[in-house]
mmCIF file of C-alpha atoms in Angstrom:
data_model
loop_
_atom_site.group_PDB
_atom_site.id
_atom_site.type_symbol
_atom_site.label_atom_id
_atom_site.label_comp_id
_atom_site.label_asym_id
_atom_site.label_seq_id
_atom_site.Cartn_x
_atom_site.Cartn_y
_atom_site.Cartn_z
ATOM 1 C CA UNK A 1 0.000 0.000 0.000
ATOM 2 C CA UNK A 2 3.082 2.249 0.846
ATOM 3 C CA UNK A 3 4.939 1.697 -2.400
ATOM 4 C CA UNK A 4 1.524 2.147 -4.343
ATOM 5 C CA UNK A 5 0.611 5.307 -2.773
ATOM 6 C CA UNK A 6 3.994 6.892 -3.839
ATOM 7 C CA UNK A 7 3.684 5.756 -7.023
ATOM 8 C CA UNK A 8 0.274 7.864 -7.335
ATOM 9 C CA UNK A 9 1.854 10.700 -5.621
ATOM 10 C CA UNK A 10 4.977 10.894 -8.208
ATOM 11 C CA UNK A 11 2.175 10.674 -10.977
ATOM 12 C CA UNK A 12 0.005 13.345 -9.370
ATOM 13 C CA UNK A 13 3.140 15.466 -9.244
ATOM 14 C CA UNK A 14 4.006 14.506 -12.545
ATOM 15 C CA UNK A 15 0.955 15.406 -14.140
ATOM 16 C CA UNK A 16 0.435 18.469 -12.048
ATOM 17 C CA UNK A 17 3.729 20.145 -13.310
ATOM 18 C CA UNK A 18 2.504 19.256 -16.724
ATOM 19 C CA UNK A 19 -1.397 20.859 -16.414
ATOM 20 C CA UNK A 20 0.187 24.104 -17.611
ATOM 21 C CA UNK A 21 0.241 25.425 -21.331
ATOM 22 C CA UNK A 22 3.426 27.992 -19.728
ATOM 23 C CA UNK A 23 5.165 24.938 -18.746
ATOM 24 C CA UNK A 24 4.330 22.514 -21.986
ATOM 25 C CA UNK A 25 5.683 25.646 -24.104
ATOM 26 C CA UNK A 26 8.845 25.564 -21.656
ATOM 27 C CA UNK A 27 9.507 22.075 -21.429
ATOM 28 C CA UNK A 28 8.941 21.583 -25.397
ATOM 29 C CA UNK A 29 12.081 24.236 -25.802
ATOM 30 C CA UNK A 30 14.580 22.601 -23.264
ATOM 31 C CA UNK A 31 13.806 19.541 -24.828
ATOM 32 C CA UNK A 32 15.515 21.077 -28.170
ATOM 33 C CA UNK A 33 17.935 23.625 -26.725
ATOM 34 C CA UNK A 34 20.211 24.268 -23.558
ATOM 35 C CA UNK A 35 18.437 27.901 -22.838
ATOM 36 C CA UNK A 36 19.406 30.763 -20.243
ATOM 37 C CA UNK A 37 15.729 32.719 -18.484
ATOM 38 C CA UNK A 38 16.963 35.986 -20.545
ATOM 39 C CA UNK A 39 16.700 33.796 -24.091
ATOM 40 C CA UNK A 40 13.422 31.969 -22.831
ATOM 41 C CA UNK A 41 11.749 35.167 -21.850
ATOM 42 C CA UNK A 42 12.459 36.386 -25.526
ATOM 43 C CA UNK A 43 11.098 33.420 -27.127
ATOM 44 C CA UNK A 44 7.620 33.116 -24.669
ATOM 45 C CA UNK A 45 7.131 36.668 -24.908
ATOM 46 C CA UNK A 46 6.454 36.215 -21.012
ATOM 47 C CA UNK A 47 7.938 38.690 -18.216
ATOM 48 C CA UNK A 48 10.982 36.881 -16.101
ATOM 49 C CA UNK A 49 9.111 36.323 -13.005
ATOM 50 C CA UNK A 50 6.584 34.210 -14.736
ATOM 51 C CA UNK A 51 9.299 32.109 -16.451
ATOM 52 C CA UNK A 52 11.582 31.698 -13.243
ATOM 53 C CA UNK A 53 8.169 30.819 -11.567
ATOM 54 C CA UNK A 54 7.581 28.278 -13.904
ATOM 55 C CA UNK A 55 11.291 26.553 -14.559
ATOM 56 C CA UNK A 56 11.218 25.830 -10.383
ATOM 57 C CA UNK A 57 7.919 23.871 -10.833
ATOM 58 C CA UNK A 58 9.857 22.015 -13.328
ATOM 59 C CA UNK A 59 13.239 21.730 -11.618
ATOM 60 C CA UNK A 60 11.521 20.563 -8.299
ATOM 61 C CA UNK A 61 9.285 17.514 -10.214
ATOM 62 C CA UNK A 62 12.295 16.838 -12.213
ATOM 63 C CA UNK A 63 12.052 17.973 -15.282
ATOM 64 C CA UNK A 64 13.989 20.285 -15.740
ATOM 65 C CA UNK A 65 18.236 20.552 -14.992
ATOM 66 C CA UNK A 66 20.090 23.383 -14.913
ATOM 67 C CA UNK A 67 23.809 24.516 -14.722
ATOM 68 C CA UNK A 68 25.396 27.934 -14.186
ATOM 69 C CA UNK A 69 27.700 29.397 -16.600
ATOM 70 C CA UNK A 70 29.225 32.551 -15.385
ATOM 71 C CA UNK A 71 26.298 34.994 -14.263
ATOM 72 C CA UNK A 72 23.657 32.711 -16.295
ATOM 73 C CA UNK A 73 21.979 29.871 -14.842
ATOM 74 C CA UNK A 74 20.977 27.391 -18.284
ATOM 75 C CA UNK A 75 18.265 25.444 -18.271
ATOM 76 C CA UNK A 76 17.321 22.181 -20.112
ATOM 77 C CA UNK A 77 15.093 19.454 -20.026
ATOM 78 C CA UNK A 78 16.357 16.620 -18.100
ATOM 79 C CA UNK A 79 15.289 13.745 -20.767
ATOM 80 C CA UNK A 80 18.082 11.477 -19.606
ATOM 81 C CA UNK A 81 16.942 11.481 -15.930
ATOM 82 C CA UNK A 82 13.717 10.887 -16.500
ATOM 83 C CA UNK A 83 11.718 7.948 -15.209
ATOM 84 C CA UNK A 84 10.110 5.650 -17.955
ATOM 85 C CA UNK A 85 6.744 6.388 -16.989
ATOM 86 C CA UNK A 86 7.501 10.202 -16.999
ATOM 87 C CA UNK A 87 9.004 9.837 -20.644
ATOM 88 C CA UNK A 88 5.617 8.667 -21.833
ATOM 89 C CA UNK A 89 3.481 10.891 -19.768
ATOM 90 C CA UNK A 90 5.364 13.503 -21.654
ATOM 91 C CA UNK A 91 5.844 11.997 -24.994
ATOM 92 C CA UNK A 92 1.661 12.053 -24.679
ATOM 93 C CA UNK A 93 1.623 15.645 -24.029
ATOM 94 C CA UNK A 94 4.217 16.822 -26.870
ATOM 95 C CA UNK A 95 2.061 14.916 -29.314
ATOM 96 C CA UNK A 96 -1.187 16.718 -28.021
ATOM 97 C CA UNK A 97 1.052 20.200 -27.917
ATOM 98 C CA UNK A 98 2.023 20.271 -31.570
ATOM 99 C CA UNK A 99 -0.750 22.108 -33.686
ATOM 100 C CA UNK A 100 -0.647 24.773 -30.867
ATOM 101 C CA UNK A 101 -0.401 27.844 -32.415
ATOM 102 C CA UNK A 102 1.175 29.503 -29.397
ATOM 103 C CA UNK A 103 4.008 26.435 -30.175
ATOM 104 C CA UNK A 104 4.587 27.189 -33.871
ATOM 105 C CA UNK A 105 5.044 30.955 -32.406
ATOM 106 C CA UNK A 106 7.876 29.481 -30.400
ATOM 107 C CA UNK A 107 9.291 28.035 -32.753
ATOM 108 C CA UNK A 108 10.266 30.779 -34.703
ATOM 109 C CA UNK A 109 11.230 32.989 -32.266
ATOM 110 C CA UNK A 110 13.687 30.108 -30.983
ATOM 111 C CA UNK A 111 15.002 29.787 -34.578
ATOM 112 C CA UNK A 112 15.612 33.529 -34.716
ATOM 113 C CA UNK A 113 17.299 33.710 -31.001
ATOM 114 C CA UNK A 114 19.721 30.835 -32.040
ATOM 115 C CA UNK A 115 20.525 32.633 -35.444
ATOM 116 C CA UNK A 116 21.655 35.446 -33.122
ATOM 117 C CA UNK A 117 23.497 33.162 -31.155
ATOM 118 C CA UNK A 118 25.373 32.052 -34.006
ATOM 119 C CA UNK A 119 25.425 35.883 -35.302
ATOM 120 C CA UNK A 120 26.859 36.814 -32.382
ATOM 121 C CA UNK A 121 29.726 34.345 -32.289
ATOM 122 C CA UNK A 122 30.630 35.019 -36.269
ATOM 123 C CA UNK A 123 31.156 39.262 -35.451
ATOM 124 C CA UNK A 124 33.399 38.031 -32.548
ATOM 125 C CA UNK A 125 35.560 35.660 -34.534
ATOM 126 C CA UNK A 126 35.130 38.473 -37.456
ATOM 127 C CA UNK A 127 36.934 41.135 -35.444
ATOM 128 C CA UNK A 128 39.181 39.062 -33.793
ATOM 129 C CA UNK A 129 40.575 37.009 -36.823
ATOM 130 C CA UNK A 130 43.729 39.234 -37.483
ATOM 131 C CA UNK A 131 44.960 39.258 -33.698
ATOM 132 C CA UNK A 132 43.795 35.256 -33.438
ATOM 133 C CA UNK A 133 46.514 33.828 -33.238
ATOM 134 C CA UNK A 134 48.222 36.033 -30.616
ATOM 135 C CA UNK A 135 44.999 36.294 -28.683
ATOM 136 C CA UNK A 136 44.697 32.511 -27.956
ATOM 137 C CA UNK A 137 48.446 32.252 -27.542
ATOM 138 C CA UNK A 138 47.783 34.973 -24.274
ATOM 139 C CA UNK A 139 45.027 33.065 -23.261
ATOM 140 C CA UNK A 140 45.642 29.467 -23.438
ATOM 141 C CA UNK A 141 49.320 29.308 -24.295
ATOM 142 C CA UNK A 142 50.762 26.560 -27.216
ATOM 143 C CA UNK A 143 51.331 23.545 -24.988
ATOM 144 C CA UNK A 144 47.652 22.255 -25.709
ATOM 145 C CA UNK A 145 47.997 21.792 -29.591
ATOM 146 C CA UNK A 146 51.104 19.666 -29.316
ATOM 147 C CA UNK A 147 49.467 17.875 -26.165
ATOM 148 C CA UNK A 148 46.223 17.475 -28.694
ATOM 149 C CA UNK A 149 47.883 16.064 -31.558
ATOM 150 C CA UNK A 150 50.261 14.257 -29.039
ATOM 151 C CA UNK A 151 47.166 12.063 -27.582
ATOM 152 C CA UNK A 152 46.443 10.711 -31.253
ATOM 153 C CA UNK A 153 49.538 8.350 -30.619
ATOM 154 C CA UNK A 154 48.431 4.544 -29.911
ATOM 155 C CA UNK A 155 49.392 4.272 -26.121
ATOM 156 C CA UNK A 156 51.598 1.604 -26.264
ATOM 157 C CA UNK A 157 53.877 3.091 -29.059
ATOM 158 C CA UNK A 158 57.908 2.800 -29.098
ATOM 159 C CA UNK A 159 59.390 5.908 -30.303
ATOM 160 C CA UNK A 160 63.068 5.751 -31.040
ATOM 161 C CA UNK A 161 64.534 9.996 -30.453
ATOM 162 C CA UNK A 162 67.606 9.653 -32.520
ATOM 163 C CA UNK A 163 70.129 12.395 -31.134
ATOM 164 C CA UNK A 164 67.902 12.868 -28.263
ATOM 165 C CA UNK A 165 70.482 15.459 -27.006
ATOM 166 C CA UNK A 166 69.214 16.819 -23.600
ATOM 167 C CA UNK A 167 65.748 14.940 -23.964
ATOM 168 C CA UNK A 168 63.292 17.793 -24.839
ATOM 169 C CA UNK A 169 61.573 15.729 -27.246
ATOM 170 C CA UNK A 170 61.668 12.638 -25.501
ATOM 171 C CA UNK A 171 59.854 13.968 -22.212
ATOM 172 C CA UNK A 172 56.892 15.651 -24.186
ATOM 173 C CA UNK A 173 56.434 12.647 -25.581
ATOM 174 C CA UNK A 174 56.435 10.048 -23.086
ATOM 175 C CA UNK A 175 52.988 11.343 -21.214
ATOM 176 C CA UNK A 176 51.476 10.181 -24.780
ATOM 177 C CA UNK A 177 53.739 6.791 -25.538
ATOM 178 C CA UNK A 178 53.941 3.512 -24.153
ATOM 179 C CA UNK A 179 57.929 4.108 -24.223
ATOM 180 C CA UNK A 180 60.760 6.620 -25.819
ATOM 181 C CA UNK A 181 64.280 5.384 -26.459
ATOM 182 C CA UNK A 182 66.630 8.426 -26.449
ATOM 183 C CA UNK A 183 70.033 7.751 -27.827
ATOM 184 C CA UNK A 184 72.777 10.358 -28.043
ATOM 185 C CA UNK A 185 76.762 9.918 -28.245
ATOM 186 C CA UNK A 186 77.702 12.788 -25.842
ATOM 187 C CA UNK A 187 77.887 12.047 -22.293
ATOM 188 C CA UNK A 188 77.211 15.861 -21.335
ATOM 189 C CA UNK A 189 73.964 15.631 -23.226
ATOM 190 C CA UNK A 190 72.552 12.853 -21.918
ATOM 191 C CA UNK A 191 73.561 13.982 -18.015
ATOM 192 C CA UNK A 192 70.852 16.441 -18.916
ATOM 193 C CA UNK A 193 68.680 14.288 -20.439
ATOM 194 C CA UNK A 194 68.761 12.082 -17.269
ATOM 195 C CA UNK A 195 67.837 15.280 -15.066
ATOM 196 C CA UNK A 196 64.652 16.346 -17.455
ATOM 197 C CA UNK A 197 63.563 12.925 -17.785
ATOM 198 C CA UNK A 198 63.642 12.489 -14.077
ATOM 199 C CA UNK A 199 59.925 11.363 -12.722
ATOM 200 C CA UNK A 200 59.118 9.597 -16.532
ATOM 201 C CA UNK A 201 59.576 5.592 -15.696
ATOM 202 C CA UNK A 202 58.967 5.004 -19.761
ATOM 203 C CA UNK A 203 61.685 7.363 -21.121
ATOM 204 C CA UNK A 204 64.930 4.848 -21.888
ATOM 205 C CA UNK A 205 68.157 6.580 -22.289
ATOM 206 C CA UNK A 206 71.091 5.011 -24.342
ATOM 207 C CA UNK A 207 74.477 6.134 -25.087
ATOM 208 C CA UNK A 208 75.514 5.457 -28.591
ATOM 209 C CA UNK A 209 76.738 6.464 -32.431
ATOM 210 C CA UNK A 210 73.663 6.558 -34.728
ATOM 211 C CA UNK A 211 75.582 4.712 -37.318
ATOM 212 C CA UNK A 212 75.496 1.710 -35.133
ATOM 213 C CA UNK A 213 72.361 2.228 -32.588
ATOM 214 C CA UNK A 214 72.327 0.619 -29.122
ATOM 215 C CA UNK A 215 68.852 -1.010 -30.542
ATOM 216 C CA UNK A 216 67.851 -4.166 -31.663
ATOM 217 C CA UNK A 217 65.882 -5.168 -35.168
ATOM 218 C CA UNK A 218 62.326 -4.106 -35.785
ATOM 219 C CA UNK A 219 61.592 -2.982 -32.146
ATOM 220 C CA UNK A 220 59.477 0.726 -32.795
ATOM 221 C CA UNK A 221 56.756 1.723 -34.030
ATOM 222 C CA UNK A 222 57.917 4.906 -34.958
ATOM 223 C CA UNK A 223 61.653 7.055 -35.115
ATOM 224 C CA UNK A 224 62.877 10.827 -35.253
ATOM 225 C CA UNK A 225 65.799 12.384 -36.042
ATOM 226 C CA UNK A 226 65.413 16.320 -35.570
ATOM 227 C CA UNK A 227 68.324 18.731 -36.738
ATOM 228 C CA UNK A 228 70.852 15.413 -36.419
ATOM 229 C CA UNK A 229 71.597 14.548 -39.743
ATOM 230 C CA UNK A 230 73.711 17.456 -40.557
ATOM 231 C CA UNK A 231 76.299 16.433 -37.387
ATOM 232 C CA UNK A 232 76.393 12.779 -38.608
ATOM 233 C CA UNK A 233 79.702 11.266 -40.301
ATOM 234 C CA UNK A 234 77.643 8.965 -42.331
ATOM 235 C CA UNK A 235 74.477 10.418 -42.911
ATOM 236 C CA UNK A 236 73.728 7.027 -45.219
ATOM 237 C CA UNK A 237 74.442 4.844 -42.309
ATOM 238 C CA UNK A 238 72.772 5.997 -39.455
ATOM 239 C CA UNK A 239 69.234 5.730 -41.982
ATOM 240 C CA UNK A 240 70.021 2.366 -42.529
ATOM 241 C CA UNK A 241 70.102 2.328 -38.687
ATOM 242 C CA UNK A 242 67.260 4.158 -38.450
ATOM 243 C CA UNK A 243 65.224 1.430 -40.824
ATOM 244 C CA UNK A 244 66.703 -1.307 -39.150
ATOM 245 C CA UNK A 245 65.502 -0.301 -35.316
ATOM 246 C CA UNK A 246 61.806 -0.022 -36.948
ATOM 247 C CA UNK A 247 58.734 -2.289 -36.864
ATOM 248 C CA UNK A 248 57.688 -3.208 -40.737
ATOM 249 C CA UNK A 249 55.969 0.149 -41.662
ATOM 250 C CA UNK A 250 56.915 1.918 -38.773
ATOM 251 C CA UNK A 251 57.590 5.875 -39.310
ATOM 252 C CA UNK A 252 60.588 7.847 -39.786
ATOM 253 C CA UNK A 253 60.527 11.126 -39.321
ATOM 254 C CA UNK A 254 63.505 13.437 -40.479
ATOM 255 C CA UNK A 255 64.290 16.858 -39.579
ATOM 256 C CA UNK A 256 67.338 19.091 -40.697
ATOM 257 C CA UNK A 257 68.607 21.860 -42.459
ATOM 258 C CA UNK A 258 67.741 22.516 -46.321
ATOM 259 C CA UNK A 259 71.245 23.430 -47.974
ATOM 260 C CA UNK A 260 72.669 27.129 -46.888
ATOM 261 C CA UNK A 261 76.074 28.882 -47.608
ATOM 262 C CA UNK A 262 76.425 30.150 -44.332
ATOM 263 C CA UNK A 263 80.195 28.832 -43.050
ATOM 264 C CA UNK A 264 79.897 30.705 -39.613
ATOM 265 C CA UNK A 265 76.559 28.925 -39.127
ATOM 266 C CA UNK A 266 78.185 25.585 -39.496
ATOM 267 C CA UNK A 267 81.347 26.460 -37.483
ATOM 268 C CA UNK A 268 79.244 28.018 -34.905
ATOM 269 C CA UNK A 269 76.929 25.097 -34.100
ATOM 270 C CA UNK A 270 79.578 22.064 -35.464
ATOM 271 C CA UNK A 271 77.547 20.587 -37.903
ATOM 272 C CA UNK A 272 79.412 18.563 -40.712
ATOM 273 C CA UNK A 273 77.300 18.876 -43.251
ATOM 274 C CA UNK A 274 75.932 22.596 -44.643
ATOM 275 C CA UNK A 275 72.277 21.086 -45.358
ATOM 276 C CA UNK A 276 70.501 18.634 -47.377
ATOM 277 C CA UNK A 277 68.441 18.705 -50.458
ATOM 278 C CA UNK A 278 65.310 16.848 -50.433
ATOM 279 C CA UNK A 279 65.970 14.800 -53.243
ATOM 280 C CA UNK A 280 69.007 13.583 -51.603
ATOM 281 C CA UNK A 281 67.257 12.509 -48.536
ATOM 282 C CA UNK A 282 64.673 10.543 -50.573
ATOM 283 C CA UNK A 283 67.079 8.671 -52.670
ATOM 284 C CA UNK A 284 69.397 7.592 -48.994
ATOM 285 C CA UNK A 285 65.792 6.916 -48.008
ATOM 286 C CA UNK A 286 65.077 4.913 -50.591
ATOM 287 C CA UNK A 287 68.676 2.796 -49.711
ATOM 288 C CA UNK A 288 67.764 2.371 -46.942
ATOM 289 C CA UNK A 289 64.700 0.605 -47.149
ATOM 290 C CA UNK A 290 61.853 3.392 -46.587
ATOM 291 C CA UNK A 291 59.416 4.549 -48.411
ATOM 292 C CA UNK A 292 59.457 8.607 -48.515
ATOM 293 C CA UNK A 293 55.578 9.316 -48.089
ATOM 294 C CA UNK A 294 56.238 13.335 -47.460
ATOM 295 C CA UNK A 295 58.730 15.562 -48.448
ATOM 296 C CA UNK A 296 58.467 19.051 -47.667
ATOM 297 C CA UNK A 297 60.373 22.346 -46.843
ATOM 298 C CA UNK A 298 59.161 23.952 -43.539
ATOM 299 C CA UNK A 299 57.903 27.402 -43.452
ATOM 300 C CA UNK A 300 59.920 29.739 -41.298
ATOM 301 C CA UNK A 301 59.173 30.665 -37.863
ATOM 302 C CA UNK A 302 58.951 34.184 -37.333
ATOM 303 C CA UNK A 303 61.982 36.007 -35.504
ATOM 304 C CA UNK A 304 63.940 32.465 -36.222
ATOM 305 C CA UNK A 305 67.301 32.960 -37.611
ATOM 306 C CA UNK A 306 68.969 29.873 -38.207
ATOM 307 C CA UNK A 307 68.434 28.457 -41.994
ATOM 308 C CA UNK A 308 65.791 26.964 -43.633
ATOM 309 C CA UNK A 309 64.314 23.771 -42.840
ATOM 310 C CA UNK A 310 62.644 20.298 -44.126
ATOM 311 C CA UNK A 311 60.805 17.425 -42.953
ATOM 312 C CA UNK A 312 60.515 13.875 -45.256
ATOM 313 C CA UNK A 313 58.448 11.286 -43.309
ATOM 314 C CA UNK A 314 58.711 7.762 -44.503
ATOM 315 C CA UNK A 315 57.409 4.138 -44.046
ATOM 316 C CA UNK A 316 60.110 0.997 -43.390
ATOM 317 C CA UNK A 317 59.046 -1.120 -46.302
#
């Protein structure tokens, strides 16, 4: 008797909350669109005290949700929470509500609100197009792109860093890997690749010569060598090493300098070789085993004044 007289009372409050043509118009627009009072006063045409009036009714027999966002409270239907015998209490009463011309009225004035919405947004991104760039660089920083296009790795990924140097590379990445081998011939380097890598249980650090890598056959799933190449004795040799460390079609990835005639450059930063052209790298690709699937020169940064850049990705065949 106890169970069956709660069930009436839950329907009596149900349909209570319902026996209002206010609330029907109300519910039927949170059922399409997450609205704030100020937008649903607009679209009823009714003062804010009536609609606030209203949405509690609804929030308190649990129909409606809401959420604040800022200074605005947004309201919506809450469909999901519903109980099944709710859902087709209401389903009932949409049906009955549709040749309302009071709902038809609501309808258009919703359409128009949300093609202000969206109005609204294009003048924003309108005047702020030209600063863009610098405006979301003050606001959110850069770190979140890389991170974002970092979490598209598989998680259980090898990555081979080739030249590691002092591990810059190698710790961004291994939040997003299942494990980075760094490998670098100078002691002093990889002392500070150690220290930044400190914390990162899945970062491997290896002291070797690229033409003769401290790896064994077809162990990653993916390698980089970034601004290496050009300090290499045998440029040849250390991309056969880099084909032979990968899984069949794992990815190479190649960095390094396009060719300059800048001798103090070279001098400065010891590099033995004064750049490559790309058709070079494809064809020692090529020797190597992999398959060049892009080959392109990188756009400048601005303010960057070293040379000229280029990137060839390619595919251990």
């Amino acid at each position: 008797m106890v169970q069956a007289a709660g069930h009436i009372d839950r329907l009596m409050g149900w349909m209570g909350s319902l026996a209002d043509p206010t609330r029907l118009r109300l519910l039927r627009l949170l059922e399409q669109q997450e609205l704030g009072v100020a937008e649903l006063c607009d679209v009823l045409q009714l003062p804010q005290s009536t609609v606030s009036r209203h949405l509690k009714v609804l929030a308190d027999e649990g129909w409606a949700a809401s959420r604040r966002q800022g200074t605005v409270h947004l309201y919506r239907m809450a469909s999901a929470d519903l109980d099944p015998p709710a859902r087709r209490l209401w389903l009932v009463a949409r049906e009955q509500t549709e040749p309302w011309p009071a709902v038809r009225q609501d309808q258009v004035r919703l359409a128009r609100r949300l093609q202000e919405r969206r109005n609204e947004s294009d003048a924003f991104f309108a005047s702020a197009a030209g600063q863009w760039d610098k405006l979301r660089d003050e606001l959110y920083g850069r770190a979140f792109s890389e991170q974002a296009m970092s979490a598209l790795l598989p998680e259980d990924t090898i990555v081979a860093d080739l030249g590691c140097g002092t591990g810059q590379v190698a710790a961004r990445l291994a939040p997003w890997v299942g494990r980075v081998i760094g490998i670098d011939s100078s002691a002093a380097m990889l002392r500070a690749a150690k220290a930044r890598a400190e914390g990162l249980p899945n970062v491997d650090l290896r002291r070797g010569d690229l033409t003769a890598i401290p790896i064994d056959d077809s162990v990653c799933d993916a390698a980089l060598m970034l601004l290496v190449l050009s300090y290499v004795v045998d440029p040849q040799a250390a991309l056969m090493e880099m084909a032979r460390i990968l899984k069949p079609t794992g990815r190479a990835v190649v960095v390094d300098l396009l060719p300059h005639d800048r001798e103090d450059f070279r001098q400065r930063l010891g590099q033995r070789a004064p750049g490559f052209e790309l058709e070079n790298i494809r064809t020692m690709m090529a020797k190597a085993g992999l398959t060049v699937v892009r080959a392109i020169a990188l756009p400048p940064e601005p303010d960057v004044k070293g040379p000229a850049m280029f990137l060839v990705a390619a595919l251990r065949r």
